[in-house]
CSV table of C-alpha atoms in Angstrom, one decimal:
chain,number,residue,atom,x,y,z
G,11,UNK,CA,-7.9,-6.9,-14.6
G,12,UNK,CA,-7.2,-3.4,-16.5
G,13,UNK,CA,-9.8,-0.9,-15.6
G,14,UNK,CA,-11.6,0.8,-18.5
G,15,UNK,CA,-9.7,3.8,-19.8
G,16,UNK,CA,-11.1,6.7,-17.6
G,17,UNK,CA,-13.0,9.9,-19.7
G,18,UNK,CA,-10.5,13.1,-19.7
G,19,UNK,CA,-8.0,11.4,-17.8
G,20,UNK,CA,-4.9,13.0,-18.5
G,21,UNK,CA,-7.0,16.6,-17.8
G,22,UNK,CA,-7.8,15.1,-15.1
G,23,UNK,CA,-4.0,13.5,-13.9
G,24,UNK,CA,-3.1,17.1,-14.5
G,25,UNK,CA,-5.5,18.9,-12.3
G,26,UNK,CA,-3.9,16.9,-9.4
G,27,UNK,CA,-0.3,17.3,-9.9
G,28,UNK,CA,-0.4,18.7,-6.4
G,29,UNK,CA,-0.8,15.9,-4.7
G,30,UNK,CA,1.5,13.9,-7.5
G,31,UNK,CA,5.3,13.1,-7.0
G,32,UNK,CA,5.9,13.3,-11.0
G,33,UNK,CA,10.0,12.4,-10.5
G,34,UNK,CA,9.6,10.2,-7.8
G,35,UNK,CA,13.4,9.4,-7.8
G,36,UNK,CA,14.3,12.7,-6.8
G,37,UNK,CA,12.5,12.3,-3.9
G,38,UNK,CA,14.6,9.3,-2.6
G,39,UNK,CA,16.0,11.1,0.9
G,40,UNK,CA,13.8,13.8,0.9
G,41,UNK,CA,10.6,12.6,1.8
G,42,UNK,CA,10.3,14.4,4.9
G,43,UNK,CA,10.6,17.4,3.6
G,44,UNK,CA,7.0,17.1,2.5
G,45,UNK,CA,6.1,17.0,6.0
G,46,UNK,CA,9.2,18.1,8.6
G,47,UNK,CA,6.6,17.7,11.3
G,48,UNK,CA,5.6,13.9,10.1
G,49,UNK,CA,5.9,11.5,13.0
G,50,UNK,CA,5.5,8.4,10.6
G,51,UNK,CA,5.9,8.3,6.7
G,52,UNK,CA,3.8,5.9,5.4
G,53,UNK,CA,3.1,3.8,2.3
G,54,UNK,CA,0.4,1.9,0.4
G,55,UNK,CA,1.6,-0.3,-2.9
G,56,UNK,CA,-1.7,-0.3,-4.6
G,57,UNK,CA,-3.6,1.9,-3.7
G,58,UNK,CA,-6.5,1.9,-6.1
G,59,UNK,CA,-9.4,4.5,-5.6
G,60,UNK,CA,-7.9,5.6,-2.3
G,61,UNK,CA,-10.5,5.4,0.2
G,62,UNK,CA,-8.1,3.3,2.7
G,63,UNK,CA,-5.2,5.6,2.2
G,64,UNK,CA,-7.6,9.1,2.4
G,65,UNK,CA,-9.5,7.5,5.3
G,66,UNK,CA,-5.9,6.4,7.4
G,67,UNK,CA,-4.3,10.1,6.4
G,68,UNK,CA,-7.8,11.7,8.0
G,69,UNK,CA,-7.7,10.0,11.3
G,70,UNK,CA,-3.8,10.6,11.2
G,71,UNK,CA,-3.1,13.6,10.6
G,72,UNK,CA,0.2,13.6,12.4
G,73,UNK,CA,1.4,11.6,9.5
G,74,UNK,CA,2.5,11.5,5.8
G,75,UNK,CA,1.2,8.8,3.8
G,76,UNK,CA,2.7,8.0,0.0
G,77,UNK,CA,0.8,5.6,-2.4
G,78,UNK,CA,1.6,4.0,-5.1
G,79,UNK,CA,-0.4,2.8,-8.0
G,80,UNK,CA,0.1,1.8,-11.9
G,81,UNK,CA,-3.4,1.9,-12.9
G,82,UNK,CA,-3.9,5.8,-13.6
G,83,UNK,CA,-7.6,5.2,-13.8
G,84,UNK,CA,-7.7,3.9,-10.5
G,85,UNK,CA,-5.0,6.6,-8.9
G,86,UNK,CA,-7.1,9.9,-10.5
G,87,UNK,CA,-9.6,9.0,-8.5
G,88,UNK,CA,-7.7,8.3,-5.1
G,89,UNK,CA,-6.3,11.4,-6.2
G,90,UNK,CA,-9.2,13.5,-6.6
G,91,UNK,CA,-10.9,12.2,-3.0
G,92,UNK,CA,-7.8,13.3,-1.5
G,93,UNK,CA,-8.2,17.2,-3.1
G,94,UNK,CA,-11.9,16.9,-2.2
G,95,UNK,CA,-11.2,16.4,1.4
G,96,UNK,CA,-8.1,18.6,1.8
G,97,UNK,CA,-5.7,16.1,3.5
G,98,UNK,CA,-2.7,17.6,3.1
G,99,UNK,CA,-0.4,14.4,4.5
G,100,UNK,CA,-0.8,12.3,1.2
G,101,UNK,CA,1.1,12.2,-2.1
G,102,UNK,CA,1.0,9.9,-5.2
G,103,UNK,CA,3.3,8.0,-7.2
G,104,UNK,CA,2.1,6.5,-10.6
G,105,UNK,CA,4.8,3.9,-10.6
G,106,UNK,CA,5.6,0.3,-10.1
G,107,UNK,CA,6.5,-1.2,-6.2
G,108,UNK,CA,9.9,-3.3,-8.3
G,109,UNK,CA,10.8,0.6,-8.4
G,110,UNK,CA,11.0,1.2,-4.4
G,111,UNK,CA,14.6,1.8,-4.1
G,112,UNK,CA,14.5,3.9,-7.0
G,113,UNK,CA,11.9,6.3,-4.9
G,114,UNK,CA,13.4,6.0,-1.3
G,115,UNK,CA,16.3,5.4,0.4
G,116,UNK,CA,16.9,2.8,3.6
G,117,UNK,CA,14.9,3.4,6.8
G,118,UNK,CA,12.8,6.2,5.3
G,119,UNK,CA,9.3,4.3,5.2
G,120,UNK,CA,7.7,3.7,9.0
G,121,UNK,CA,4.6,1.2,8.1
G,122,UNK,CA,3.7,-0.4,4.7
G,123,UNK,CA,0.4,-1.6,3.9
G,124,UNK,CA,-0.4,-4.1,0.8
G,125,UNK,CA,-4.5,-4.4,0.3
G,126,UNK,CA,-5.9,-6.8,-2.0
G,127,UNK,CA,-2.5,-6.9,-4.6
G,128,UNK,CA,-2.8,-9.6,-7.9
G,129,UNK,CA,-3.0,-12.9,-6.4
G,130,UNK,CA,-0.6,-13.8,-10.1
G,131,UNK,CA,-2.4,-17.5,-9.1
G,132,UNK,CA,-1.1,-18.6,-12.8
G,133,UNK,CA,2.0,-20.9,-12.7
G,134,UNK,CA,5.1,-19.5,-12.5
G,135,UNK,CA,3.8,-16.4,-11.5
G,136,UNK,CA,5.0,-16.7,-7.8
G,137,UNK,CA,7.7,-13.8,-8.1
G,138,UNK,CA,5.2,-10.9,-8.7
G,139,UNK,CA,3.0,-11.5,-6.0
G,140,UNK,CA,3.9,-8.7,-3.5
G,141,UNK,CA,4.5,-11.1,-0.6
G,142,UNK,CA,7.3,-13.0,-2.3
G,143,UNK,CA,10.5,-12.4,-0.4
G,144,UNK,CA,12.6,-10.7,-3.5
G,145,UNK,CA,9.2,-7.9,-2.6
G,146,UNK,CA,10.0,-8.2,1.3
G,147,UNK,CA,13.9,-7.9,0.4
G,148,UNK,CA,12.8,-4.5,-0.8
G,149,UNK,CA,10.5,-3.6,1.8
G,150,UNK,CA,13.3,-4.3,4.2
G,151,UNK,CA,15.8,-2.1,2.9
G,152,UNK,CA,13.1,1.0,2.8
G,153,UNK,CA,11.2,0.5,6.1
G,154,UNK,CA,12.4,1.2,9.5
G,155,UNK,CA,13.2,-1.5,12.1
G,156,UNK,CA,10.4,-0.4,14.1
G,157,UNK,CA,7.9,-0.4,11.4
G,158,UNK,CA,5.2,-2.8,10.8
G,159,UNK,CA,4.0,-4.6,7.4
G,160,UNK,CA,0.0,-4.8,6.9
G,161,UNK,CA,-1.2,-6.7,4.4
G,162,UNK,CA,-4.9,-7.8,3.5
G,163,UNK,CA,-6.2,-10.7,0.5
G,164,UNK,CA,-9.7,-12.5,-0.2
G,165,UNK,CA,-7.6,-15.0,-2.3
G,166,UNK,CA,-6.6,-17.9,-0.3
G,167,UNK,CA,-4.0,-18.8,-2.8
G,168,UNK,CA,-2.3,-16.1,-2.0
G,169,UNK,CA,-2.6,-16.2,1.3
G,170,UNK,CA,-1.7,-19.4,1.9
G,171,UNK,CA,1.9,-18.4,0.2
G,172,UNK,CA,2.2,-15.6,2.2
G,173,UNK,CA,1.7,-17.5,5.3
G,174,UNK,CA,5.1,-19.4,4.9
G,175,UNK,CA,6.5,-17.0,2.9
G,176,UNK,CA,7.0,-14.3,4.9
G,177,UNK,CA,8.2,-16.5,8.3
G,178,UNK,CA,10.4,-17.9,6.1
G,179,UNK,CA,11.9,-14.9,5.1
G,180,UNK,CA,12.6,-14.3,8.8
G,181,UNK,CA,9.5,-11.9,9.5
G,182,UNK,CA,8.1,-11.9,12.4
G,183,UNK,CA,3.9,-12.5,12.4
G,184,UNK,CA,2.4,-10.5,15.2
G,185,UNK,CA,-1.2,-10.9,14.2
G,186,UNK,CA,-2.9,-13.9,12.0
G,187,UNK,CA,-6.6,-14.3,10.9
G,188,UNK,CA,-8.2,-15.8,8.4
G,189,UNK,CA,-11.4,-14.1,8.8
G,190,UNK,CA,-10.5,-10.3,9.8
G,191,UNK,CA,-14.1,-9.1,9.8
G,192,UNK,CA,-14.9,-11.4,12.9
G,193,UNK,CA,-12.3,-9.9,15.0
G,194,UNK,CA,-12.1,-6.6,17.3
G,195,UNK,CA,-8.9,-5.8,14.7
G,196,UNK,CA,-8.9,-1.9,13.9
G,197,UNK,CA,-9.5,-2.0,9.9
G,198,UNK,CA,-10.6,0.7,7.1
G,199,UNK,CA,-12.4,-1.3,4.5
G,200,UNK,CA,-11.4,-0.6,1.0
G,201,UNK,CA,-14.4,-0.6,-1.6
G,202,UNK,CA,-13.6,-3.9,-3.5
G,203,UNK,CA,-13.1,-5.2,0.4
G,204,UNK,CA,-16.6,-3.9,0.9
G,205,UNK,CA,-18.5,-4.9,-1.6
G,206,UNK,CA,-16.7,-9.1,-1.3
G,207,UNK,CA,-17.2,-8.8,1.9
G,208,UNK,CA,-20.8,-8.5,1.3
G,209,UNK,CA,-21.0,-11.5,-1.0
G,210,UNK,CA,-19.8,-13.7,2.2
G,211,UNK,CA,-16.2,-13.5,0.9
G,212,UNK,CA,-13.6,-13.8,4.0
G,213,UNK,CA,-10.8,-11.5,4.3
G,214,UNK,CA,-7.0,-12.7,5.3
G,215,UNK,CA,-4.6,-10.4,7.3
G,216,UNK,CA,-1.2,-10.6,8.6
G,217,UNK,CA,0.4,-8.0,10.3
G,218,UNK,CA,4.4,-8.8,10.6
G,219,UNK,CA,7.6,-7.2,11.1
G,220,UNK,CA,11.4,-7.6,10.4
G,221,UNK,CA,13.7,-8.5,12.5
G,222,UNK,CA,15.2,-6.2,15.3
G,223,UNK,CA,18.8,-6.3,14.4
């Protein structure tokens, strides 16, 4: 669903350019120039009003964290909580995640997280969901050997494909739950996780990686 077109946005998009990669492709390499210190670089595909990414980059400082979004009414505001707290270890990319090897280059992303993406539960639909492998054939070219892949869903639908999915694509699952909240797993809730979560909705998680090789 297509958020309501945000009041002064494009003002507001401006005001943040700072924190903004505007030509994402010529970053592709040169993401740790950002941050020579980084120990990990980071990303979130979809990252909405940023309170997971701003509250990971806080207790991380040690890290850079990237995060994409296409909704610019959702991204000004992760954006804006980012310039509000000062965390200088997070830049934006109003893009696409069918982009990412357009935006960086093999083995220069450490983790990848993917919160609460669009089930696409419609037929046919099954090659936009984030978990499907032609997605995981492009994390896999970006992220390191070591890293590890986070992802989080209240839709059973889509969690339930992800569960074979990504095994079958040759990932390893580390950690599986079906009801995340329940467990003593470390987790930053974001605010649509929040307020489902309230309603008695259970949360999915998988944490996985790719094959040593």
């Amino acid at each position: 669903m297509r958020m309501r077109k945000k009041k002064n946005l494009e003002p507001r998009l401006e005001r943040c350019e700072d924190v903004t990669i505007l030509n994402p492709q010529e970053m592709r390499s040169h993401w740790r120039e950002i941050m020579p210190e980084a120990e990990k670089i980071n990303l979130e595909i979809g990252c909405g009003k940023g309170r997971f990414i701003t509250t990971l980059a806080a207790q991380n400082p040690q890290n850079l964290y990237v995060a994409i979004e296409r909704e610019k009414g959702a991204i000004v505001m992760a954006m804006e909580k980012v310039k509000t707290q000062n965390l200088a270890n997070v830049r934006f990319i109003v893009g696409d995640a069918a982009e990412l090897l357009d935006y960086f280059a093999d083995d220069e992303i450490d983790d990848l997280y993917v919160n609460f993406c669009d089930p696409w539960t419609k037929r046919h639909r099954e090659k936009r969901r984030l978990t499907h492998r032609n997605f995981l054939a492009l994390y896999r070219h970006i992220m390191r050997p070591t890293g590890h892949f986070y992802f989080k869903t209240d839709n059973v639908e889509l969690f339930d494909f992800s569960e074979l999915e990504i095994p079958d694509y040759g990932m390893k699952i580390l950690t599986i739950t079906r009801d995340l909240h329940s467990t003593d797993i470390p987790n930053i809730m974001t605010e649509y996780e929040e307020r489902f979560s309230s309603q008695g909705m259970k949360i999915n998680y998988i944490e996985a990686m790719f094959p040593q090789e």
